[in-house]
Short mmCIF file of C-alpha atoms in Angstrom, two decimals:
data_model
loop_
_atom_site.label_atom_id
_atom_site.label_comp_id
_atom_site.label_asym_id
_atom_site.label_seq_id
_atom_site.Cartn_x
_atom_site.Cartn_y
_atom_site.Cartn_z
CA MET A 1263 1.24 -65.95 67.76
CA GLU A 1264 3.24 -62.94 66.61
CA ILE A 1265 2.40 -61.45 63.24
CA LYS A 1266 5.40 -59.95 61.45
CA PRO A 1267 5.26 -57.87 58.29
CA THR A 1268 7.23 -58.85 55.21
CA GLU A 1269 8.95 -55.92 53.52
CA ILE A 1270 10.89 -55.18 50.34
CA GLN A 1271 12.27 -51.91 49.04
CA GLY A 1272 12.88 -50.52 45.61
CA THR A 1273 13.56 -47.45 43.56
CA ALA A 1274 11.28 -46.51 40.69
CA PRO A 1275 12.77 -45.57 37.30
CA ASP A 1276 12.13 -41.90 38.14
CA GLY A 1277 14.10 -42.19 41.39
CA ALA A 1278 11.16 -42.37 43.82
CA GLY A 1279 11.91 -44.49 46.87
CA PHE A 1280 9.47 -47.32 47.61
CA ARG A 1281 8.79 -49.58 50.55
CA PHE A 1282 6.37 -52.45 49.95
CA TYR A 1283 5.07 -54.47 52.88
CA LYS A 1284 2.46 -57.09 53.63
CA VAL A 1285 0.92 -58.29 56.85
CA ASP A 1286 -0.86 -61.62 56.57
CA PHE A 1287 -3.75 -62.11 59.00
CA VAL A 1288 -6.06 -65.13 59.24
CA ASP A 1289 -8.85 -63.40 57.31
CA LYS A 1290 -7.13 -60.42 55.64
CA LEU A 1291 -4.03 -59.47 53.73
CA VAL A 1292 -2.82 -55.92 54.29
CA VAL A 1293 -0.51 -54.56 51.59
CA GLY A 1294 1.20 -51.20 51.91
CA ILE A 1295 3.01 -49.23 49.25
CA VAL A 1296 4.92 -46.30 50.72
CA VAL A 1297 6.20 -43.80 48.15
CA ASP A 1298 8.92 -41.41 49.38
CA GLY A 1299 7.62 -41.87 52.92
CA VAL A 1300 3.99 -41.13 52.00
CA MET A 1301 0.95 -43.37 52.18
CA ASP A 1302 -2.26 -41.36 51.78
CA ALA A 1303 -4.89 -43.62 50.22
CA LEU A 1304 -6.61 -46.75 51.50
CA PHE A 1305 -8.60 -49.25 49.44
CA ASP A 1306 -10.60 -52.36 50.19
CA LEU A 1307 -10.08 -54.82 47.33
CA PRO A 1308 -12.87 -57.36 47.73
CA LEU A 1309 -12.94 -60.36 45.44
CA SER A 1310 -16.40 -61.14 44.15
CA THR A 1311 -18.05 -64.03 46.06
CA LEU A 1312 -18.72 -65.83 42.77
CA LYS A 1313 -15.00 -65.77 41.98
CA VAL A 1314 -14.14 -67.27 45.37
CA ILE A 1315 -16.68 -70.07 44.95
CA ASP A 1316 -15.76 -71.00 41.38
CA GLU A 1317 -12.03 -71.81 41.31
CA GLY A 1318 -12.36 -72.51 37.57
CA VAL A 1319 -12.73 -68.82 36.79
CA MET A 1320 -9.61 -67.73 38.64
CA LYS A 1321 -7.85 -66.51 35.54
CA GLU A 1322 -6.20 -63.10 35.92
CA ASP A 1323 -8.31 -61.48 33.20
CA SER A 1324 -11.57 -62.67 34.74
CA LEU A 1325 -10.94 -61.53 38.30
CA GLY A 1326 -13.68 -59.24 39.53
CA VAL A 1327 -11.78 -56.75 41.66
CA GLU A 1328 -13.65 -53.51 42.26
CA PRO A 1329 -11.67 -51.23 44.59
CA VAL A 1330 -13.58 -49.41 47.31
CA VAL A 1331 -11.95 -46.13 48.36
CA LEU A 1332 -11.80 -45.99 52.16
CA VAL A 1333 -9.45 -43.01 52.47
CA GLY A 1334 -8.44 -40.72 49.63
CA ASP A 1335 -10.05 -39.13 46.59
CA PRO A 1336 -12.95 -41.28 45.33
CA GLN A 1337 -13.05 -39.18 42.14
CA ASN A 1338 -9.52 -40.19 41.09
CA LEU A 1339 -10.30 -42.97 38.62
CA LYS A 1340 -6.64 -43.42 37.73
CA LEU A 1341 -5.92 -44.60 41.29
CA GLN A 1342 -8.90 -46.93 41.25
CA VAL A 1343 -7.59 -48.56 38.06
CA VAL A 1344 -4.13 -48.93 39.64
CA ALA A 1345 -5.66 -50.43 42.80
CA GLY A 1346 -7.75 -52.82 40.70
CA GLN A 1347 -4.67 -54.01 38.80
CA ILE A 1348 -2.79 -54.54 42.06
CA GLY A 1349 -5.77 -56.54 43.35
CA LYS A 1350 -5.79 -58.72 40.23
CA VAL A 1351 -2.10 -59.53 40.69
CA ILE A 1352 -2.61 -60.40 44.35
CA TYR A 1353 -5.61 -62.64 43.66
CA SER A 1354 -3.92 -64.27 40.65
CA LEU A 1355 -1.20 -65.49 43.03
CA GLY A 1356 -3.76 -67.60 44.89
CA ASN A 1357 -4.79 -65.23 47.69
CA ARG A 1358 -8.41 -65.79 48.75
CA LYS A 1359 -8.43 -63.35 51.66
CA ASN A 1360 -9.88 -59.87 51.65
CA VAL A 1361 -7.16 -57.36 50.72
CA ILE A 1362 -6.66 -53.94 52.26
CA LEU A 1363 -4.31 -51.79 50.17
CA SER A 1364 -2.66 -48.65 51.45
CA MET A 1365 -0.54 -46.58 49.09
CA GLY A 1366 0.85 -43.18 48.27
CA LEU A 1367 -1.17 -41.53 45.54
CA ARG A 1368 0.68 -38.28 44.87
CA TRP A 1369 3.35 -40.10 42.85
CA TRP A 1370 0.66 -41.29 40.43
CA GLY A 1371 -0.91 -37.89 39.89
CA ARG A 1372 -4.44 -37.40 38.66
CA ASP A 1373 -4.15 -37.00 34.90
CA THR A 1374 -2.72 -39.45 32.39
CA GLU A 1375 0.98 -38.80 31.93
CA GLU A 1376 3.77 -40.26 29.87
CA GLY A 1377 5.43 -42.99 31.90
CA ASP A 1378 2.26 -44.11 33.71
CA PHE A 1379 2.48 -47.59 32.20
CA ASP A 1380 6.12 -47.96 33.29
CA LYS A 1381 5.13 -46.88 36.81
CA LEU A 1382 2.36 -49.47 36.87
CA VAL A 1383 4.63 -52.26 35.62
CA PHE A 1384 7.24 -51.41 38.27
CA VAL A 1385 4.66 -51.52 41.08
CA LEU A 1386 2.97 -54.70 39.83
CA GLU A 1387 6.33 -56.51 39.60
CA LYS A 1388 7.19 -55.52 43.17
CA VAL A 1389 3.74 -56.52 44.45
CA ARG A 1390 4.09 -59.90 42.72
CA GLU A 1391 7.52 -60.35 44.36
CA LEU A 1392 6.16 -59.32 47.77
CA VAL A 1393 2.97 -61.36 47.81
CA GLY A 1394 4.62 -64.35 46.19
CA SER A 1395 7.24 -64.47 48.96
CA ARG A 1396 6.75 -66.78 51.92
CA GLY A 1397 7.33 -64.54 54.88
#
């Protein structure tokens, strides 16, 4: 069986070029967010075992996603929050597989900046579109 990635593209409000892709394996979902050709951080987004067992608690605000930095700066809390929000969106769409997230972090920066919320909304909308697609 051949596994093919699903891909969508977009341009952020600030003009940054994005490529979003997913590869759906039997036991994992790999999601990549390439920003201007760069992808330099990797996260494991495990869903708490309790959340998997109890379908009744699968509300977006109760999802227990705690990103684990595999590659990148583990001290950058801003990126961990972004990764956690992406994980919540993915799991809220019904995914019960372990998620590996790869993304470009330079676009986000390290410190809180004006426009961060708009950046997050843009990315979350694209992730929802990508993961919600059947491909």
